[in-house]
Backbone as a printed PyTorch tensor [residue, N CA C, xyz], in Angstrom:
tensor([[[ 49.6770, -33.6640, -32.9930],
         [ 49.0820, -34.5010, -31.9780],
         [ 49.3960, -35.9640, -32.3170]],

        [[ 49.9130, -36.7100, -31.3770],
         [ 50.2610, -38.3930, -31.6680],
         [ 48.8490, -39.1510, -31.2670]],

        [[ 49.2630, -40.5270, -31.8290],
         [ 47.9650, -41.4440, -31.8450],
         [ 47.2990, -41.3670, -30.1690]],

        [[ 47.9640, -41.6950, -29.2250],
         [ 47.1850, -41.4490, -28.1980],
         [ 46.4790, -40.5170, -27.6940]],

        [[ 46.9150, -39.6220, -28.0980],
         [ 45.6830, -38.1440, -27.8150],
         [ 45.0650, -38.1100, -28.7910]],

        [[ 45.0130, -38.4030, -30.1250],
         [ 43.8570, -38.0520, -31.0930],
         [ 42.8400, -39.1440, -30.4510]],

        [[ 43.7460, -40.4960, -30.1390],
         [ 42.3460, -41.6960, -29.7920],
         [ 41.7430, -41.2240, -28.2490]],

        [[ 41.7700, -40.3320, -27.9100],
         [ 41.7020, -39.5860, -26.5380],
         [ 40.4210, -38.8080, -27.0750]],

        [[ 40.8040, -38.3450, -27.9710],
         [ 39.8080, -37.0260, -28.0930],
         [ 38.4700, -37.6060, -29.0410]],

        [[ 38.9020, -38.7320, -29.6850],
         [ 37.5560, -39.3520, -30.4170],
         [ 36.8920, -39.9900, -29.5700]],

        [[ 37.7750, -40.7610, -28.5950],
         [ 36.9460, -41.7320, -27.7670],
         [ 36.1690, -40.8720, -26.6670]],

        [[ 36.1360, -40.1200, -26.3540],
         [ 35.5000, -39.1150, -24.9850],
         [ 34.0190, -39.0530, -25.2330]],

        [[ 33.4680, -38.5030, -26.1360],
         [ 32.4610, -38.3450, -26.4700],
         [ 31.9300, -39.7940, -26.7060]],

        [[ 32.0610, -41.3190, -27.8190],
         [ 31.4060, -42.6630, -27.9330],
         [ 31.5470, -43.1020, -26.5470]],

        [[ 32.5240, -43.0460, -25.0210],
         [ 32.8210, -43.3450, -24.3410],
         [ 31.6060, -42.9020, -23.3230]],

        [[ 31.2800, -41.6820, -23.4450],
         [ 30.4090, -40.9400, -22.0710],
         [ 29.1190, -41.3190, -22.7230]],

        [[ 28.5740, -41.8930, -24.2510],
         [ 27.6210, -42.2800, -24.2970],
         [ 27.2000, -43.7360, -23.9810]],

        [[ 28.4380, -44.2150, -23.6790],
         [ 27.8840, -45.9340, -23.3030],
         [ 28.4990, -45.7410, -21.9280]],

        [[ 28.4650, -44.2830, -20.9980],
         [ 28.0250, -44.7260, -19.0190],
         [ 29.9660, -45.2820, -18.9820]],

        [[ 31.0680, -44.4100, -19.9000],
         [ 32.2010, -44.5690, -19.2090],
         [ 32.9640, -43.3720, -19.5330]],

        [[ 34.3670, -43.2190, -18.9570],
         [ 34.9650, -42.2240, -19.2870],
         [ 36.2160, -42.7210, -19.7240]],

        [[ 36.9150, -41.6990, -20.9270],
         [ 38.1530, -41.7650, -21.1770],
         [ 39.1190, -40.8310, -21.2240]],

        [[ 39.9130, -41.1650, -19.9730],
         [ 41.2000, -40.4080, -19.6990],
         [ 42.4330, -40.6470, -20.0430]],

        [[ 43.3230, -39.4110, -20.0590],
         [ 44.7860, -39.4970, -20.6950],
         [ 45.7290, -39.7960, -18.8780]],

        [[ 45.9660, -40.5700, -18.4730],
         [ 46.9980, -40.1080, -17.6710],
         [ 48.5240, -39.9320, -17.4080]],

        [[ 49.0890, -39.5570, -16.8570],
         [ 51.3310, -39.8010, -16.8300],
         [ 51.4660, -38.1420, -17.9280]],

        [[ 52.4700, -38.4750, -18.5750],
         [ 53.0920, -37.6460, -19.3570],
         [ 54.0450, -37.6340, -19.9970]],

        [[ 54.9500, -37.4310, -21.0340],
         [ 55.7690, -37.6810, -21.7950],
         [ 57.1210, -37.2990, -21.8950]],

        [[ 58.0020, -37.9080, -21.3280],
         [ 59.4620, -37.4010, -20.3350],
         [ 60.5780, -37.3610, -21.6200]],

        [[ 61.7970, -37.0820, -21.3050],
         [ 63.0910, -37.3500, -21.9310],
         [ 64.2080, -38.6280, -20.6940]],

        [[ 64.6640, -39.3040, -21.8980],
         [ 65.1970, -39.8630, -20.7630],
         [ 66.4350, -39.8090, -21.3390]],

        [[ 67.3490, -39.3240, -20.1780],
         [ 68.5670, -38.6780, -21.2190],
         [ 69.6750, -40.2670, -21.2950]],

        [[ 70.7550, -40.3800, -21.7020],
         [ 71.6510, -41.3100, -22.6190],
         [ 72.0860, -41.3340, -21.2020]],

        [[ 72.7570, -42.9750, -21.1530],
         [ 73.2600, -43.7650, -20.0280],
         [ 74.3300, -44.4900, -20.8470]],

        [[ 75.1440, -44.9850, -19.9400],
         [ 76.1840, -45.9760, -20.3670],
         [ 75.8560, -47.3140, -21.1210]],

        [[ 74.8930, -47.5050, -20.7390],
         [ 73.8560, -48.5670, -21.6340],
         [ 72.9030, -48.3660, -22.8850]],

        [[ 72.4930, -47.1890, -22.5570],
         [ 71.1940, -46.9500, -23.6010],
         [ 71.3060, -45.5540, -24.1430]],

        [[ 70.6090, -45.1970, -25.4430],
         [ 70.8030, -44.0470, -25.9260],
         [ 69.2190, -43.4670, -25.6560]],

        [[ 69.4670, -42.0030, -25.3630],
         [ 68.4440, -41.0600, -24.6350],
         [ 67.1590, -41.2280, -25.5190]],

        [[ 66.2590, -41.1570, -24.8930],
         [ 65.0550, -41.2620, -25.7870],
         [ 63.9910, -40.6750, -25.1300]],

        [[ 62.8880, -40.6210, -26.0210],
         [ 61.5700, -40.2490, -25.2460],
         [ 61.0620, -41.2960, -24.8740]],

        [[ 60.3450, -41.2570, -23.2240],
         [ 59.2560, -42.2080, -22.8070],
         [ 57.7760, -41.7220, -22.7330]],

        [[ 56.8180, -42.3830, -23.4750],
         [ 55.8280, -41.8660, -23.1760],
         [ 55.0560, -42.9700, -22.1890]],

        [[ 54.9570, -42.1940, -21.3100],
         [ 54.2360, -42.8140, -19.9350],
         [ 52.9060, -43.0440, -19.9840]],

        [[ 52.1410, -42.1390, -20.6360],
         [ 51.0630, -42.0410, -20.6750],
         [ 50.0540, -43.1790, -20.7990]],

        [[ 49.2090, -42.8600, -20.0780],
         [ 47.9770, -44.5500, -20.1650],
         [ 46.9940, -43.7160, -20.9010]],

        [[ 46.0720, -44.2490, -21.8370],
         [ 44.4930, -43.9200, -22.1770],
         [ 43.6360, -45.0950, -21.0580]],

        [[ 42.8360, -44.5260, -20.2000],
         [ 42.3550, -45.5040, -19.3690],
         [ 40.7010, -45.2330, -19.6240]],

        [[ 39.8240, -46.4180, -19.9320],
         [ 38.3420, -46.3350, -20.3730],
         [ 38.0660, -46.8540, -18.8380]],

        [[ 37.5980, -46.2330, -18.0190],
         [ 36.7970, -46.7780, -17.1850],
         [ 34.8330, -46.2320, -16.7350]],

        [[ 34.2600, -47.4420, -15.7330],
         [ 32.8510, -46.5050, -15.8770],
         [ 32.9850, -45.3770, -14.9590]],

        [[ 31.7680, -44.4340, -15.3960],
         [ 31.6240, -43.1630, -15.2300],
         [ 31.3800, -43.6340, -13.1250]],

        [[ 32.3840, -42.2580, -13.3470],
         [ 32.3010, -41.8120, -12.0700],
         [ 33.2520, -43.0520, -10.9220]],

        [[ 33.5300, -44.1820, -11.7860],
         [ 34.7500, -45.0660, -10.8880],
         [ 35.9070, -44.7740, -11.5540]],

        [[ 37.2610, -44.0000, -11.4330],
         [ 38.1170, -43.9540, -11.8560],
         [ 38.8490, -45.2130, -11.5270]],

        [[ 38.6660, -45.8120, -10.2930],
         [ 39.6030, -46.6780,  -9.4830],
         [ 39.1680, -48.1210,  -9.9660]],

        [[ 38.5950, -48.2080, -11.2170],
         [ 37.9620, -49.6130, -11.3800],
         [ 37.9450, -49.2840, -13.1910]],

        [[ 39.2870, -49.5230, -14.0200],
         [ 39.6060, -49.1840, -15.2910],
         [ 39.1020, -50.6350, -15.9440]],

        [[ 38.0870, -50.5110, -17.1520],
         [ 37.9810, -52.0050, -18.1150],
         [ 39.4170, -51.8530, -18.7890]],

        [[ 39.8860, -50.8360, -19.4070],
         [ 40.8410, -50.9130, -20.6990],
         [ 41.6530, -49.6450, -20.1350]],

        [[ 43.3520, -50.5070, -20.4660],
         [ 43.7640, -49.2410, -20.5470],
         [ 44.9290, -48.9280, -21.7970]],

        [[ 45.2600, -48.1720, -22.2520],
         [ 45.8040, -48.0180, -23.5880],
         [ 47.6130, -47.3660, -23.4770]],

        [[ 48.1230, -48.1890, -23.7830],
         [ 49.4330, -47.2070, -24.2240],
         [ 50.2620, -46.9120, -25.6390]],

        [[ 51.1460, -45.9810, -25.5930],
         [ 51.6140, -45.6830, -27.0200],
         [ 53.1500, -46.4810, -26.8600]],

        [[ 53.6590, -47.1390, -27.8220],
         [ 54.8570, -47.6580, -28.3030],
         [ 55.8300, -46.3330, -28.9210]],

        [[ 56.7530, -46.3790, -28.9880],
         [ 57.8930, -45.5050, -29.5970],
         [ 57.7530, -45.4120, -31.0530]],

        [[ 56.6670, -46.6200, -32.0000],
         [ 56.3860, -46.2590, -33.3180],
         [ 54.9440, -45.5770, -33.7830]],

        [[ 54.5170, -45.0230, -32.0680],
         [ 53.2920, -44.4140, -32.3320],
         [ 52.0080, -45.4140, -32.7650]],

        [[ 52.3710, -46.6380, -32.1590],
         [ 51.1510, -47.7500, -32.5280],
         [ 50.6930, -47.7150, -30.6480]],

        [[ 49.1440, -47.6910, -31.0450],
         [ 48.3580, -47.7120, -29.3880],
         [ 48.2140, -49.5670, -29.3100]],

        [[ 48.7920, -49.6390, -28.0800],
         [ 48.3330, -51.1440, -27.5750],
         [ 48.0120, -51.3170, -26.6350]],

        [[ 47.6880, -52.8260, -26.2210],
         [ 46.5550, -52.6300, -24.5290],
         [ 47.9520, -52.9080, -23.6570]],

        [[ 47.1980, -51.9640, -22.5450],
         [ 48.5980, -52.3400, -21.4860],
         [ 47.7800, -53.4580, -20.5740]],

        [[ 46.4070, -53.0510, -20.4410],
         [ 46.3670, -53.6580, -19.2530],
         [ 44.2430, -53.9360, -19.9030]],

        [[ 44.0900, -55.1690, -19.8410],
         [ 42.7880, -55.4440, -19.7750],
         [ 41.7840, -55.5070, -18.6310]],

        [[ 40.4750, -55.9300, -18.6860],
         [ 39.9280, -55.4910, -17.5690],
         [ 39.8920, -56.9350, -16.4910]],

        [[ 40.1490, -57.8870, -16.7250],
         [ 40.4210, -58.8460, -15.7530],
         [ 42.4420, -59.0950, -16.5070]],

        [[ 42.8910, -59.7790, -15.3200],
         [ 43.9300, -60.2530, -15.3190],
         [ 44.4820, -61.3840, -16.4390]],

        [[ 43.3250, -62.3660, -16.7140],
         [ 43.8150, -63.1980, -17.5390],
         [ 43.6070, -62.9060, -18.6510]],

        [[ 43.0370, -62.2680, -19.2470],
         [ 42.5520, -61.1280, -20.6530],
         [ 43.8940, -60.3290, -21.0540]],

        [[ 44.7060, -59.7960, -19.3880],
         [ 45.5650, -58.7050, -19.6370],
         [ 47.3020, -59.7490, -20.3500]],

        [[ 47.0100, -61.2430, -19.6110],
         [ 47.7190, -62.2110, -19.9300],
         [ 47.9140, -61.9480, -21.3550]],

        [[ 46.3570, -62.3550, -21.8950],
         [ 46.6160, -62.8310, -23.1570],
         [ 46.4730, -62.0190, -24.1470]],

        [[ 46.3860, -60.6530, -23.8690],
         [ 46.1940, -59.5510, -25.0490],
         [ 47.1750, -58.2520, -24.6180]],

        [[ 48.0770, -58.1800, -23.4500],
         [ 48.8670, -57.2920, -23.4920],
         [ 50.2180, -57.2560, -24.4290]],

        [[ 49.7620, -55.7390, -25.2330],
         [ 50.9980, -55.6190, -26.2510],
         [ 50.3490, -55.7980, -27.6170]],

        [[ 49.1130, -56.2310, -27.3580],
         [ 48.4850, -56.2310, -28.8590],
         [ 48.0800, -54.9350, -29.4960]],

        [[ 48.4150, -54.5260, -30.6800],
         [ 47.9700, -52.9340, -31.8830],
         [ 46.7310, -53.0300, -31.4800]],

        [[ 45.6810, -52.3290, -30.8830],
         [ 44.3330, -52.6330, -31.5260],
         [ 44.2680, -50.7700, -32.4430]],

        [[ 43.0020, -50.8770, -32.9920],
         [ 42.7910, -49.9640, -34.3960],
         [ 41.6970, -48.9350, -33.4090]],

        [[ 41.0860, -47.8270, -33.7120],
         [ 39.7120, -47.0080, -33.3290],
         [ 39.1760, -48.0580, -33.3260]],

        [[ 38.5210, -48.1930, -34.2300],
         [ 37.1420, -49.6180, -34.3850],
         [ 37.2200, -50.7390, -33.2370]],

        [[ 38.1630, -51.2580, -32.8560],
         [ 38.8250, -52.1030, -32.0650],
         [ 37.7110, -51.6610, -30.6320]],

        [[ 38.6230, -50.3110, -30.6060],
         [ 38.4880, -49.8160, -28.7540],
         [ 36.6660, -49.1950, -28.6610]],

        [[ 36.3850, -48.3550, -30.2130],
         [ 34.8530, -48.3330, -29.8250],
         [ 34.0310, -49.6830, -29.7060]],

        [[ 34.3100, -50.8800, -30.7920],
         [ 33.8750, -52.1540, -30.5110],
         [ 33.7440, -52.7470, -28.9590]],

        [[ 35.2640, -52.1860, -28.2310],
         [ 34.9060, -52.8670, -26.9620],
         [ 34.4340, -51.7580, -26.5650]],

        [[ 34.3210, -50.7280, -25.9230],
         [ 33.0800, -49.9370, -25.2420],
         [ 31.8290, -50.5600, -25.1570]],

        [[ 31.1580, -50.5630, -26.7320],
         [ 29.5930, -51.1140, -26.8310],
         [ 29.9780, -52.5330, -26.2970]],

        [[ 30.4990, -53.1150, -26.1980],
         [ 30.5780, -54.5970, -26.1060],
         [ 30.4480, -54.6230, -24.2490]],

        [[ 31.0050, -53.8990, -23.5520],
         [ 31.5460, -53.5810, -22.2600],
         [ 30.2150, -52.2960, -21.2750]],

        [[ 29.2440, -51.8420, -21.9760],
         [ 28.6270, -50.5560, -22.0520],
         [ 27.8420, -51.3670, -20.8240]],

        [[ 27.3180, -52.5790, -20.8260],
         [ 26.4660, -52.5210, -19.6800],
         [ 27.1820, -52.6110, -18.1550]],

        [[ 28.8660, -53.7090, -18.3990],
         [ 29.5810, -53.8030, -17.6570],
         [ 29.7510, -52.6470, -16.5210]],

        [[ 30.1560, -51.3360, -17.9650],
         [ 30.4670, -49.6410, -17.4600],
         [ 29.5230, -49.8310, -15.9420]],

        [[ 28.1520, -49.6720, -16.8650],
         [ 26.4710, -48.8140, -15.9810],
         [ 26.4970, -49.9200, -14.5370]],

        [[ 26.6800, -50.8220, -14.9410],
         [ 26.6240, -51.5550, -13.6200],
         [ 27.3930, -51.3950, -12.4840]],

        [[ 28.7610, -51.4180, -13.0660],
         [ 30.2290, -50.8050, -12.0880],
         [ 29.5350, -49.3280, -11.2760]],

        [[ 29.1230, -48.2540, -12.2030],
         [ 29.0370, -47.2080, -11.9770],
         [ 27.4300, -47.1610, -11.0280]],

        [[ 26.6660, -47.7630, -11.4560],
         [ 25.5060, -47.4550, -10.2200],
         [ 24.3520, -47.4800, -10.7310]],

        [[ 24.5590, -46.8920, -12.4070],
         [ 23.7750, -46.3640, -13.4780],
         [ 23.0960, -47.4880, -14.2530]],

        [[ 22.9800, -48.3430, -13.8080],
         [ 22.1860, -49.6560, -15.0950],
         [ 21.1830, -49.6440, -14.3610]],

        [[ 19.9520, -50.3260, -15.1910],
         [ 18.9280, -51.0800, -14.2610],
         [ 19.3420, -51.3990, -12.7330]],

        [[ 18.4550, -51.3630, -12.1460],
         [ 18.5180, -51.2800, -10.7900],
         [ 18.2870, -53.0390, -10.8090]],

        [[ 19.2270, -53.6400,  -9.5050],
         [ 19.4160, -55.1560,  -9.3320],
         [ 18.6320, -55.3990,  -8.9150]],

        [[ 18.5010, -56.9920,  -9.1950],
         [ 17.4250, -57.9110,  -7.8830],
         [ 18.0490, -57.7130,  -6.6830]],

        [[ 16.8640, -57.5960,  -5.6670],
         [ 17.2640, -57.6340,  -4.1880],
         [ 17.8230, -58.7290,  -4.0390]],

        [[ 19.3620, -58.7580,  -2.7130],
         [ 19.8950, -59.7490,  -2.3990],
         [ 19.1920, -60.4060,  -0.9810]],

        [[ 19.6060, -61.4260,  -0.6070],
         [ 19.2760, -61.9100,   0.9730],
         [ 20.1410, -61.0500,   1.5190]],

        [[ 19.2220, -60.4360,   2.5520],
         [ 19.8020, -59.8040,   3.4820],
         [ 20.4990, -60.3850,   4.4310]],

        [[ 22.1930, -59.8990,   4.8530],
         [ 22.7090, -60.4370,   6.0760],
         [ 22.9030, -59.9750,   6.9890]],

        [[ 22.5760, -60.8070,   8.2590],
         [ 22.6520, -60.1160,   9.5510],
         [ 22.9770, -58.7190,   9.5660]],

        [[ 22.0130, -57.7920,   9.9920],
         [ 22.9230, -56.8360,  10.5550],
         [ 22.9190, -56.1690,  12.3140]],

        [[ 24.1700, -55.8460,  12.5160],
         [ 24.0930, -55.6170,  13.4330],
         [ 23.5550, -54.6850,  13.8970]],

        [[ 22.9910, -54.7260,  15.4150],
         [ 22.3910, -53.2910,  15.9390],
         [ 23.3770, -51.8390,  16.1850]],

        [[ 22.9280, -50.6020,  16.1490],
         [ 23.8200, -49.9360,  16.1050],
         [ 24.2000, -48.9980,  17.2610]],

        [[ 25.2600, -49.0450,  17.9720],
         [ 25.3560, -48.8240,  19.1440],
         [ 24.7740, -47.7080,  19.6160]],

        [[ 24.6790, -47.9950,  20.7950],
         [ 23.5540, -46.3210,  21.6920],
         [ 24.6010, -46.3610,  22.6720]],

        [[ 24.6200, -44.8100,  22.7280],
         [ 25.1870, -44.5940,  24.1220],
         [ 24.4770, -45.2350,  25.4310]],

        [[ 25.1640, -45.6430,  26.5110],
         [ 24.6230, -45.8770,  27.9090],
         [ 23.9930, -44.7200,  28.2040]],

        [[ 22.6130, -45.0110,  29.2500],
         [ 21.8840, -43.9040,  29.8050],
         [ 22.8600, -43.6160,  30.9400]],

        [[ 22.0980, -42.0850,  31.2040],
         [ 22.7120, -41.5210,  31.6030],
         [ 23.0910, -42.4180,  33.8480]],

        [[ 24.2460, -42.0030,  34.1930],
         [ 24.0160, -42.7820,  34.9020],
         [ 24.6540, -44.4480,  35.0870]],

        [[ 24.5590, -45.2310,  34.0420],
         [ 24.8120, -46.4900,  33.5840],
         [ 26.4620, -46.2500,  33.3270]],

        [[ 27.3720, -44.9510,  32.9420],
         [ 28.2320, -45.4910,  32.9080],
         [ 29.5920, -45.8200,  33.9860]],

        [[ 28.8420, -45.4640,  35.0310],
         [ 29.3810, -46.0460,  36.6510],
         [ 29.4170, -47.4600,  36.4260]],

        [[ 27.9710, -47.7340,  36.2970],
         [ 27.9300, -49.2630,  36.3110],
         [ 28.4810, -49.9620,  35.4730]],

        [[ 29.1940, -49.4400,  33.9950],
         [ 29.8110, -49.9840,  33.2760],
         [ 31.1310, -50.2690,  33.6290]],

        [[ 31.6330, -49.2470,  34.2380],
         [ 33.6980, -48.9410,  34.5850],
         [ 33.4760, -50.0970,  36.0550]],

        [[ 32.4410, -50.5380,  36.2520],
         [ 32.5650, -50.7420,  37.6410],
         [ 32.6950, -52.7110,  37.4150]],

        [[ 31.9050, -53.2040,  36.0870],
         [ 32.0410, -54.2090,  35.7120],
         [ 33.0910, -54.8730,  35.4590]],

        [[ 33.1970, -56.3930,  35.7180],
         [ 34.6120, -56.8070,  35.2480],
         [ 34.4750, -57.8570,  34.0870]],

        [[ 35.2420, -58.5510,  33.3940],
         [ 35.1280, -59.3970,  32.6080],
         [ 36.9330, -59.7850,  32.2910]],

        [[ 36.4820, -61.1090,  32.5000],
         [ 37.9160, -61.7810,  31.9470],
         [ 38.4520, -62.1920,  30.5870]],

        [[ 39.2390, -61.6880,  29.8110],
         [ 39.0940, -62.1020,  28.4070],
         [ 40.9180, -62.8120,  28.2200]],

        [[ 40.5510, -63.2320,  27.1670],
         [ 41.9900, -64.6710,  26.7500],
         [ 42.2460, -62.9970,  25.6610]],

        [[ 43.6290, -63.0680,  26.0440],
         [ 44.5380, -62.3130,  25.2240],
         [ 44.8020, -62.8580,  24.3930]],

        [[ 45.3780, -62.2230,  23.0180],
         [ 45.8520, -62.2490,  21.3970],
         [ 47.0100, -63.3580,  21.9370]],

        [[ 47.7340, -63.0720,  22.5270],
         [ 49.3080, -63.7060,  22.6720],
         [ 48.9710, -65.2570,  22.9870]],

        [[ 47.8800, -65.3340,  24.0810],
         [ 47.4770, -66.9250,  24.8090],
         [ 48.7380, -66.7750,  25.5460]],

        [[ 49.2760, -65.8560,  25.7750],
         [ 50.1220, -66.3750,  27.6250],
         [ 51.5190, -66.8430,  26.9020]],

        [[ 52.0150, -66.3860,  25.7880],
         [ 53.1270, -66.8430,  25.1980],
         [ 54.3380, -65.5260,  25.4170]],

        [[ 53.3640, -64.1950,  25.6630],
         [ 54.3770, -63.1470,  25.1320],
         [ 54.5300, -62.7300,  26.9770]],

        [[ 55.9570, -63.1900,  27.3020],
         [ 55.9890, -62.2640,  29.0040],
         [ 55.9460, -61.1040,  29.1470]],

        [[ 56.7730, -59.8980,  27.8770],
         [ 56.6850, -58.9530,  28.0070],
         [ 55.1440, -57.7390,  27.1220]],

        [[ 53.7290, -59.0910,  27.4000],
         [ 53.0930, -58.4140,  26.8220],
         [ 52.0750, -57.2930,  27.8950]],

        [[ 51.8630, -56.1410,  27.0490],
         [ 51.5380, -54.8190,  28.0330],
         [ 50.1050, -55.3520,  28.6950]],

        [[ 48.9710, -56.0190,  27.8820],
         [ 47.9480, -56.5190,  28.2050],
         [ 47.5980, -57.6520,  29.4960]],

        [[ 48.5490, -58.7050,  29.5900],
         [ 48.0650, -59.4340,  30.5980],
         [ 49.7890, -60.2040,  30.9660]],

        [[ 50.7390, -59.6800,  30.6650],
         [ 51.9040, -60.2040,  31.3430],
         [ 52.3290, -61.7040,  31.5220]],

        [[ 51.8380, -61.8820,  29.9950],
         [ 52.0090, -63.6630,  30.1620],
         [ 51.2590, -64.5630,  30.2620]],

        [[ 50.6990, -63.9800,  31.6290],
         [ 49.2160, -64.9020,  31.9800],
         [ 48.3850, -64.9220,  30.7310]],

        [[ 47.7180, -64.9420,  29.7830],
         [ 47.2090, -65.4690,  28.9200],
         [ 45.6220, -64.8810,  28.6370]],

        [[ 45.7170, -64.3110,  30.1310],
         [ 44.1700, -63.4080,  30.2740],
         [ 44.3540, -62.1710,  31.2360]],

        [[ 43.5200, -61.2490,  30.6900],
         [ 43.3590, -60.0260,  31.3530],
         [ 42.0660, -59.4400,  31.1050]],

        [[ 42.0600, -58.8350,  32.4770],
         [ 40.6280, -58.0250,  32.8560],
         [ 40.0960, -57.0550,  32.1130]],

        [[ 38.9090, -56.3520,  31.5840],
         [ 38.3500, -55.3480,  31.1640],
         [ 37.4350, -55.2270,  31.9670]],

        [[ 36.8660, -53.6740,  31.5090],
         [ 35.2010, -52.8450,  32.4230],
         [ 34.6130, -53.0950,  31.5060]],

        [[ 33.1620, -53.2640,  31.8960],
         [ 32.1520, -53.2460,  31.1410],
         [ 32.1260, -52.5740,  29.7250]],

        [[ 33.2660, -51.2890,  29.5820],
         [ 33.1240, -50.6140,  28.6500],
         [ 34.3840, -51.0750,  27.7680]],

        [[ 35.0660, -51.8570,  27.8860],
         [ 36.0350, -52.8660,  27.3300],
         [ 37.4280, -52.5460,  27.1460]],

        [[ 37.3800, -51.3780,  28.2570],
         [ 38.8080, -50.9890,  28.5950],
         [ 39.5630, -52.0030,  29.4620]],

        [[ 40.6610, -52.2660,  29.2250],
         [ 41.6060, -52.6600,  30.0670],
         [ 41.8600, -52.3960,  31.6160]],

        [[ 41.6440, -53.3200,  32.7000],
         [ 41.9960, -52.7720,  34.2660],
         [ 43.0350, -53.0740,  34.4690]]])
């Protein structure tokens, strides 16, 4: 077993106790000899720590080098990933950041203390069908509206240039 799957299999268990998970993903190809380069193995593979239950939202993610040393590929903000991609880190390293990152995880994931309420914004009402009846009176309505184009596009399907075209009450096109 190489360094990235052993640090796979230690980290799973310190990982799901601080509210994240750690996955292996890709896989480990041959890449055969070119006119340029001599054939080698690529290992594709990411170790990715993210919180539980967001796969799509990774703090850390880990790859293996060709001398079997794990380094960060990718940190959890962008300018972090600037300044620490390509660095060795050790076990101690990656459990250090877990606990360091553990409330980050619970929060991402849903699982921390529950937040202060925010100000609520507007919301809108949520549409009802027309009674029954009403939707005569809707198709039967007109309304003039300024088209996307503003009267620039001649060959447009909506209002032919003119700049405005009609809808029904129900905001179909006449």
């Amino acid at each position: 077993m190489d360094a990235i799957a052993m640090l796979h299999q230690h980290l799973t268990a310190v990982a799901a106790q601080h509210g994240m998970e750690a996955t292996l993903h890709g896989h480990k190809h041959w890449v055969p000899a070119t006119t340029d380069e001599s054939a080698y193995w690529d290992d594709g593979r990411l170790l990715k720590l993210t919180p539980a239950g967001v796969p799509s939202r990774p703090l850390l993610e880990l790859e293996q080098d060709g001398q079997g040393v794990v380094r960060i590929y990718k940190h959890r903000e962008s300018d972090l990933t600037a300044a620490f991609k390509g660095r060795a880190v050790t076990f101690d390293w990656v459990v250090a950041f877990i606990a360091a990152n553990a409330d980050a995880a619970r929060r991402l994931s849903g699982r921390g203390a529950p937040s202060e309420p925010r100000e609520r914004t507007h919301v809108l009402p949520t549409p009802t069908a027309p009674a029954a009846g009403s939707w005569e009176i809707l198709q039967a309505e007109r309304h003039q509206v300024a088209c996307a184009c503003q009267g620039r596009n001649d060959a447009c399907a909506r209002c032919d240039g003119r700049g405005t075209y009609q809808v029904d009450g129900l905001g179909n096109p006449v």
